[in-house]
């Protein structure tokens, strides 16, 4: 940057006549965007970035942040962020970029990160400088904090576009930015230090908005991760006012055909459900829109997706079923929870993939607890599912059978008046499972076997209570015909149980 530079003692160069900073950065912007640097190639542009970094380090704070300069400096920051970004994909055909393209992007990112660090260091120094202070650099921070945050989060995420060296430098840049604006964490930066204070979340979402449209969100592989990470930093009550800006992108990502995008979108929706008041979710029928989007995912054959969809639905169902009018109607009409459980039981009954069986069984007890006594509407199909799942060995961790035992326990507690007529089927299934576990010679850990036997014993005790002692009578014949010590121990625990330790809910 040699505007009439003259050498002084020590071999350093200073401009003979220092032009205004606004003029200098305007000329650099013209050279960077439309001049010979762009025509000469990336090597010349990289040289400009390094020279600009040295200029920031050597510049006087008063000259750098004088009147009229913050706007131009903000444009420089945006241009440098675009320079370090990956080239846009032209079509949704995966990520065709080569390792060489990623390496080149990592080099550009490293140079720009150093430049931003130098710029933020100069901002920090300006706070204590004479005739400046925080008031002089606040307009500049208002222009560049959002773009620098997006740049740091983009290149700090783990992905094929980032490198360990660039990731560490990007997180260093983010921490420096937080320190410069006086925040302790990214969450505080986005939401504000106090509830009534406006943070940077709205500005960041405004910057991301053009990249989160239906036609553009897939053009950069990092956009969805920046959005998801940013969203999850903001919690109640700060997220509610931004519902209209965060819900459409979450629905858009969850509606993609790629499983990893669906999972990411559902995770974003779950965060929104947990951190936005129910009244705001019901406004403009947003809750029903989210419900239908999640319900459609129940037809998938991907266990990983099911594992995030079912808990998300469980968090959404209280929002949908909170209507007092619906609760007063007699008889109660089927609720969304009834509809979801009906579809889940239909899939479970015919499911043979162990991963899906585990995902369903792990979440089934929560649906029973959610419905309470209304689980009686589904007892016929639920009984078939329980019996079928208790029969199948589920691998060393026995996740499915443990989940089904917990489901049966909850079902007996809530629908105990209807259990006596199902005693024969359930008792046979439980005893068969106890025998299978007792004689099992597979590598199943002993704690898992003990948990299965304990769960079966608890279910037998509950069945005995709601059948007025019929289980104890039936087990007397089993105790005389079976000599296995574990089976005998299970029977002894049931027969030795005098009074209920758990209070059965009334109908």
CSV table of C-alpha atoms in Angstrom, one decimal, residues 170-488:
chain,number,residue,atom,x,y,z
A,170,UNK,CA,-12.2,-19.8,13.2
A,171,UNK,CA,-13.1,-20.6,16.9
A,172,UNK,CA,-10.3,-18.2,18.0
A,173,UNK,CA,-11.9,-15.5,15.8
A,174,UNK,CA,-15.3,-16.2,17.3
A,175,UNK,CA,-14.0,-16.0,20.9
A,176,UNK,CA,-12.2,-12.7,20.0
A,177,UNK,CA,-15.4,-11.3,18.5
A,178,UNK,CA,-17.3,-12.2,21.7
A,179,UNK,CA,-14.7,-10.6,23.8
A,180,UNK,CA,-14.7,-7.4,21.7
A,181,UNK,CA,-18.4,-7.0,22.0
A,182,UNK,CA,-18.4,-7.8,25.7
A,183,UNK,CA,-20.2,-11.2,25.7
A,184,UNK,CA,-19.3,-14.3,27.6
A,185,UNK,CA,-20.7,-16.8,25.1
A,186,UNK,CA,-22.3,-17.1,21.6
A,187,UNK,CA,-25.7,-17.5,23.2
A,188,UNK,CA,-25.3,-14.2,25.0
A,189,UNK,CA,-24.1,-12.6,21.8
A,190,UNK,CA,-27.2,-13.7,20.0
A,191,UNK,CA,-29.9,-13.1,22.6
A,192,UNK,CA,-28.5,-10.1,24.4
A,193,UNK,CA,-27.1,-9.9,27.9
A,194,UNK,CA,-30.5,-9.2,29.4
A,195,UNK,CA,-34.0,-10.3,28.5
A,196,UNK,CA,-35.1,-6.8,27.5
A,197,UNK,CA,-31.9,-6.3,25.4
A,198,UNK,CA,-31.9,-7.1,21.7
A,199,UNK,CA,-29.0,-9.3,20.7
A,200,UNK,CA,-27.5,-10.0,17.3
A,201,UNK,CA,-29.8,-13.0,16.5
A,202,UNK,CA,-32.2,-11.0,14.3
A,203,UNK,CA,-29.3,-9.4,12.4
A,204,UNK,CA,-27.6,-12.8,11.8
A,205,UNK,CA,-30.9,-14.3,10.6
A,206,UNK,CA,-31.4,-11.3,8.3
A,207,UNK,CA,-27.9,-12.0,6.8
A,208,UNK,CA,-28.7,-15.7,6.4
A,209,UNK,CA,-32.2,-15.2,5.0
A,210,UNK,CA,-31.1,-15.0,1.3
A,211,UNK,CA,-29.1,-18.3,1.8
A,212,UNK,CA,-32.1,-20.1,3.4
A,213,UNK,CA,-34.6,-19.9,0.6
A,214,UNK,CA,-35.8,-23.0,-1.3
A,215,UNK,CA,-33.7,-22.2,-4.3
A,216,UNK,CA,-30.5,-21.3,-2.4
A,217,UNK,CA,-30.1,-23.3,0.9
A,218,UNK,CA,-28.3,-26.2,-0.9
A,219,UNK,CA,-25.9,-24.1,-2.8
A,220,UNK,CA,-23.5,-24.0,0.1
A,221,UNK,CA,-22.9,-27.1,2.2
A,222,UNK,CA,-22.3,-25.0,5.4
A,223,UNK,CA,-25.4,-22.9,5.4
A,224,UNK,CA,-27.7,-25.4,7.1
A,225,UNK,CA,-25.1,-26.1,9.8
A,226,UNK,CA,-24.6,-22.4,10.5
A,227,UNK,CA,-28.4,-22.0,10.8
A,228,UNK,CA,-28.9,-25.0,13.0
A,229,UNK,CA,-26.0,-24.2,15.3
A,230,UNK,CA,-27.1,-20.5,15.7
A,231,UNK,CA,-30.7,-21.5,16.3
A,232,UNK,CA,-29.7,-23.9,19.1
A,233,UNK,CA,-27.9,-21.2,21.0
A,234,UNK,CA,-31.1,-19.2,21.4
A,235,UNK,CA,-33.6,-20.4,24.0
A,236,UNK,CA,-36.8,-19.3,25.7
A,237,UNK,CA,-37.9,-16.5,25.9
A,238,UNK,CA,-35.7,-15.0,23.2
A,239,UNK,CA,-36.6,-17.4,20.5
A,240,UNK,CA,-40.4,-16.6,20.4
A,241,UNK,CA,-40.1,-13.2,18.7
A,242,UNK,CA,-38.0,-14.8,15.9
A,243,UNK,CA,-40.4,-17.7,15.2
A,244,UNK,CA,-41.4,-16.5,11.7
A,245,UNK,CA,-37.7,-16.3,10.7
A,246,UNK,CA,-36.6,-19.7,12.0
A,247,UNK,CA,-39.6,-22.0,11.5
A,248,UNK,CA,-39.7,-21.9,7.6
A,249,UNK,CA,-36.0,-22.8,7.1
A,250,UNK,CA,-36.4,-25.7,9.7
A,251,UNK,CA,-39.4,-27.1,7.8
A,252,UNK,CA,-37.6,-26.7,4.5
A,253,UNK,CA,-34.5,-28.6,5.7
A,254,UNK,CA,-36.7,-31.3,7.3
A,255,UNK,CA,-38.6,-31.8,4.1
A,256,UNK,CA,-35.5,-32.7,2.1
A,257,UNK,CA,-35.1,-36.2,0.6
A,258,UNK,CA,-31.7,-36.8,2.2
A,259,UNK,CA,-31.8,-38.4,5.6
A,260,UNK,CA,-29.1,-36.3,7.2
A,261,UNK,CA,-31.0,-33.1,6.2
A,262,UNK,CA,-34.3,-34.5,7.6
A,263,UNK,CA,-32.6,-35.3,10.9
A,264,UNK,CA,-31.1,-31.8,11.1
A,265,UNK,CA,-34.4,-30.2,10.3
A,266,UNK,CA,-36.3,-32.2,12.9
A,267,UNK,CA,-33.7,-31.3,15.5
A,268,UNK,CA,-34.3,-27.7,14.7
A,269,UNK,CA,-38.1,-28.1,14.9
A,270,UNK,CA,-37.7,-29.8,18.3
A,271,UNK,CA,-35.6,-26.9,19.6
A,272,UNK,CA,-38.3,-24.5,18.5
A,273,UNK,CA,-41.1,-26.5,20.1
A,274,UNK,CA,-39.3,-26.6,23.4
A,275,UNK,CA,-38.3,-22.9,23.4
A,276,UNK,CA,-41.4,-21.1,22.0
A,277,UNK,CA,-44.6,-20.6,24.0
A,278,UNK,CA,-47.5,-22.8,23.0
A,279,UNK,CA,-49.7,-19.9,22.3
A,280,UNK,CA,-47.2,-18.5,19.7
A,281,UNK,CA,-46.9,-22.0,18.1
A,282,UNK,CA,-50.7,-22.2,17.8
A,283,UNK,CA,-50.8,-18.8,16.2
A,284,UNK,CA,-51.3,-18.9,12.4
A,285,UNK,CA,-51.7,-22.7,12.8
A,286,UNK,CA,-47.9,-23.2,12.9
A,287,UNK,CA,-48.3,-26.2,15.3
A,288,UNK,CA,-50.5,-28.1,12.9
A,289,UNK,CA,-48.0,-27.4,10.1
A,290,UNK,CA,-45.2,-28.8,12.2
A,291,UNK,CA,-47.4,-31.8,13.2
A,292,UNK,CA,-48.2,-32.8,9.6
A,293,UNK,CA,-44.5,-32.4,8.6
A,294,UNK,CA,-43.4,-34.7,11.5
A,295,UNK,CA,-46.3,-37.2,10.9
A,296,UNK,CA,-45.2,-37.7,7.3
A,297,UNK,CA,-41.8,-38.8,8.6
A,298,UNK,CA,-43.3,-41.7,10.5
A,299,UNK,CA,-43.5,-43.6,7.2
A,300,UNK,CA,-39.7,-43.7,6.8
A,301,UNK,CA,-37.6,-46.8,7.1
A,302,UNK,CA,-34.6,-45.0,8.6
A,303,UNK,CA,-34.2,-45.8,12.3
A,304,UNK,CA,-32.0,-42.7,12.9
A,305,UNK,CA,-34.8,-40.5,11.6
A,306,UNK,CA,-37.5,-42.3,13.7
A,307,UNK,CA,-35.4,-41.8,16.8
A,308,UNK,CA,-35.5,-38.0,16.5
A,309,UNK,CA,-39.1,-37.7,15.1
A,310,UNK,CA,-40.9,-39.6,17.9
A,311,UNK,CA,-39.4,-37.5,20.8
A,312,UNK,CA,-40.2,-34.4,18.8
A,313,UNK,CA,-43.8,-35.4,18.3
A,314,UNK,CA,-44.0,-36.2,22.0
A,315,UNK,CA,-42.9,-32.6,22.8
A,316,UNK,CA,-45.4,-31.2,20.3
A,317,UNK,CA,-48.5,-33.2,21.3
A,318,UNK,CA,-49.2,-31.2,24.5
A,319,UNK,CA,-49.3,-28.1,22.4
A,320,UNK,CA,-51.9,-29.6,20.1
A,321,UNK,CA,-54.1,-31.1,22.8
A,322,UNK,CA,-54.3,-28.2,25.2
A,323,UNK,CA,-57.7,-27.0,23.9
A,324,UNK,CA,-60.2,-26.8,26.8
A,325,UNK,CA,-63.1,-27.3,24.4
A,326,UNK,CA,-61.6,-30.6,23.3
A,327,UNK,CA,-61.0,-31.8,26.8
A,328,UNK,CA,-64.6,-31.1,27.9
A,329,UNK,CA,-66.2,-33.1,25.1
A,330,UNK,CA,-67.7,-36.5,26.1
A,331,UNK,CA,-66.7,-39.0,24.8
A,332,UNK,CA,-63.3,-37.6,24.1
A,333,UNK,CA,-62.5,-37.7,20.3
A,334,UNK,CA,-59.3,-39.2,19.1
A,335,UNK,CA,-56.4,-36.9,19.7
A,336,UNK,CA,-53.2,-36.4,17.6
A,337,UNK,CA,-51.5,-38.7,20.1
A,338,UNK,CA,-54.0,-41.4,19.4
A,339,UNK,CA,-53.4,-41.1,15.7
A,340,UNK,CA,-49.6,-41.2,16.1
A,341,UNK,CA,-49.7,-44.2,18.4
A,342,UNK,CA,-52.1,-46.0,16.0
A,343,UNK,CA,-49.6,-45.6,13.1
A,344,UNK,CA,-46.6,-46.5,15.3
A,345,UNK,CA,-48.3,-49.7,16.5
A,346,UNK,CA,-49.2,-50.6,12.9
A,347,UNK,CA,-45.5,-50.2,11.8
A,348,UNK,CA,-44.3,-52.0,15.0
A,349,UNK,CA,-46.5,-55.1,14.5
A,350,UNK,CA,-45.0,-55.9,11.1
A,351,UNK,CA,-41.5,-54.5,11.6
A,352,UNK,CA,-38.5,-57.0,11.4
A,353,UNK,CA,-35.5,-54.6,11.3
A,354,UNK,CA,-33.9,-54.6,14.7
A,355,UNK,CA,-32.8,-51.0,14.5
A,356,UNK,CA,-36.3,-49.8,13.8
A,357,UNK,CA,-37.7,-52.1,16.5
A,358,UNK,CA,-35.3,-50.6,19.0
A,359,UNK,CA,-36.2,-47.1,18.0
A,360,UNK,CA,-40.0,-47.7,18.3
A,361,UNK,CA,-39.7,-49.6,21.6
A,362,UNK,CA,-37.5,-47.0,23.2
A,363,UNK,CA,-40.1,-44.3,22.7
A,364,UNK,CA,-43.3,-46.4,23.2
A,365,UNK,CA,-43.5,-46.0,27.1
A,366,UNK,CA,-43.7,-42.2,26.7
A,367,UNK,CA,-46.8,-42.5,24.5
A,368,UNK,CA,-48.5,-44.8,27.0
A,369,UNK,CA,-47.7,-42.3,29.8
A,370,UNK,CA,-49.0,-39.5,27.6
A,371,UNK,CA,-52.3,-41.2,26.9
A,372,UNK,CA,-52.9,-42.5,30.4
A,373,UNK,CA,-56.2,-44.3,30.8
A,374,UNK,CA,-56.9,-43.5,27.1
A,375,UNK,CA,-54.4,-46.3,26.2
A,376,UNK,CA,-57.4,-48.7,26.5
A,377,UNK,CA,-58.4,-47.6,23.0
A,378,UNK,CA,-55.3,-49.3,21.7
A,379,UNK,CA,-55.0,-52.4,23.9
A,380,UNK,CA,-55.8,-55.0,21.3
A,381,UNK,CA,-53.0,-54.0,19.0
A,382,UNK,CA,-50.7,-53.0,21.8
A,383,UNK,CA,-51.0,-56.5,23.3
A,384,UNK,CA,-50.0,-58.1,20.0
A,385,UNK,CA,-47.0,-55.8,19.8
A,386,UNK,CA,-45.9,-56.5,23.4
A,387,UNK,CA,-46.2,-60.3,22.9
A,388,UNK,CA,-44.3,-60.2,19.6
A,389,UNK,CA,-41.5,-58.1,20.9
A,390,UNK,CA,-41.0,-60.1,24.1
A,391,UNK,CA,-40.4,-63.2,21.9
A,392,UNK,CA,-37.5,-61.9,19.9
A,393,UNK,CA,-33.9,-61.7,21.1
A,394,UNK,CA,-32.7,-58.1,20.5
A,395,UNK,CA,-28.9,-58.4,20.7
A,396,UNK,CA,-26.5,-57.8,23.6
A,397,UNK,CA,-28.2,-54.6,24.8
A,398,UNK,CA,-31.8,-55.9,24.6
A,399,UNK,CA,-33.0,-52.4,23.9
A,400,UNK,CA,-36.3,-53.5,22.4
A,401,UNK,CA,-37.3,-56.0,25.1
A,402,UNK,CA,-36.4,-53.6,27.9
A,403,UNK,CA,-38.5,-50.9,26.2
A,404,UNK,CA,-41.4,-53.2,25.8
A,405,UNK,CA,-41.3,-54.3,29.4
A,406,UNK,CA,-41.4,-50.7,30.5
A,407,UNK,CA,-44.3,-50.2,28.1
A,408,UNK,CA,-46.2,-53.2,29.6
A,409,UNK,CA,-45.5,-51.9,33.1
A,410,UNK,CA,-47.0,-48.4,32.3
A,411,UNK,CA,-49.9,-50.0,30.5
A,412,UNK,CA,-50.9,-52.2,33.5
A,413,UNK,CA,-50.6,-49.2,35.8
A,414,UNK,CA,-52.9,-47.0,33.7
A,415,UNK,CA,-55.4,-49.6,32.3
A,416,UNK,CA,-55.4,-52.2,35.1
A,417,UNK,CA,-59.2,-52.8,35.0
A,418,UNK,CA,-58.7,-54.2,31.5
A,419,UNK,CA,-55.8,-56.5,32.3
A,420,UNK,CA,-57.5,-59.4,34.0
A,421,UNK,CA,-59.0,-60.6,30.7
A,422,UNK,CA,-55.6,-60.5,29.1
A,423,UNK,CA,-53.8,-62.3,31.9
A,424,UNK,CA,-53.3,-65.7,30.2
A,425,UNK,CA,-51.7,-64.2,27.1
A,426,UNK,CA,-49.4,-61.8,29.0
A,427,UNK,CA,-48.4,-64.3,31.6
A,428,UNK,CA,-47.4,-66.8,29.0
A,429,UNK,CA,-45.3,-64.2,27.1
A,430,UNK,CA,-43.6,-63.1,30.3
A,431,UNK,CA,-42.8,-66.6,31.5
A,432,UNK,CA,-41.5,-67.6,28.1
A,433,UNK,CA,-39.2,-64.5,28.1
A,434,UNK,CA,-38.0,-65.3,31.6
A,435,UNK,CA,-37.1,-68.8,30.5
A,436,UNK,CA,-35.3,-67.6,27.4
A,437,UNK,CA,-33.2,-65.2,29.5
A,438,UNK,CA,-32.5,-67.8,32.1
A,439,UNK,CA,-31.1,-70.3,29.7
A,440,UNK,CA,-29.5,-67.7,27.3
A,441,UNK,CA,-25.9,-68.5,26.5
A,442,UNK,CA,-25.3,-65.5,24.2
A,443,UNK,CA,-22.8,-62.7,25.0
A,444,UNK,CA,-25.5,-60.6,26.7
A,445,UNK,CA,-24.0,-58.9,29.7
A,446,UNK,CA,-25.2,-60.1,33.1
A,447,UNK,CA,-26.6,-56.6,34.1
A,448,UNK,CA,-28.8,-56.6,31.0
A,449,UNK,CA,-30.1,-60.1,31.9
A,450,UNK,CA,-30.8,-59.0,35.4
A,451,UNK,CA,-32.7,-55.9,34.1
A,452,UNK,CA,-34.8,-58.1,31.9
A,453,UNK,CA,-35.7,-60.4,34.8
A,454,UNK,CA,-36.4,-57.5,37.1
A,455,UNK,CA,-38.7,-55.9,34.5
A,456,UNK,CA,-40.6,-59.2,34.0
A,457,UNK,CA,-40.9,-59.7,37.7
A,458,UNK,CA,-42.4,-56.2,38.2
A,459,UNK,CA,-44.9,-56.8,35.4
A,460,UNK,CA,-45.9,-60.1,37.0
A,461,UNK,CA,-46.4,-58.5,40.4
A,462,UNK,CA,-48.6,-55.7,38.8
A,463,UNK,CA,-50.6,-58.4,36.9
A,464,UNK,CA,-51.1,-60.2,40.2
A,465,UNK,CA,-52.5,-57.1,41.9
A,466,UNK,CA,-55.0,-56.3,39.2
A,467,UNK,CA,-56.1,-59.9,38.9
A,468,UNK,CA,-56.7,-60.4,42.7
A,469,UNK,CA,-53.9,-62.9,43.1
A,470,UNK,CA,-54.6,-65.1,40.1
A,471,UNK,CA,-50.9,-64.9,39.0
A,472,UNK,CA,-49.7,-66.4,42.3
A,473,UNK,CA,-52.1,-69.3,41.9
A,474,UNK,CA,-51.0,-70.0,38.3
A,475,UNK,CA,-47.3,-69.8,39.2
A,476,UNK,CA,-47.5,-72.5,41.8
A,477,UNK,CA,-47.7,-75.1,39.1
A,478,UNK,CA,-44.7,-73.6,37.3
A,479,UNK,CA,-42.6,-73.6,40.4
A,480,UNK,CA,-43.0,-77.4,40.7
A,481,UNK,CA,-42.2,-78.1,37.1
A,482,UNK,CA,-39.2,-75.8,36.5
A,483,UNK,CA,-35.9,-76.2,38.3
A,484,UNK,CA,-34.0,-73.3,36.9
A,485,UNK,CA,-32.7,-71.1,39.7
A,486,UNK,CA,-33.4,-67.8,37.9
A,487,UNK,CA,-36.9,-68.7,37.1
A,488,UNK,CA,-37.5,-70.0,40.6
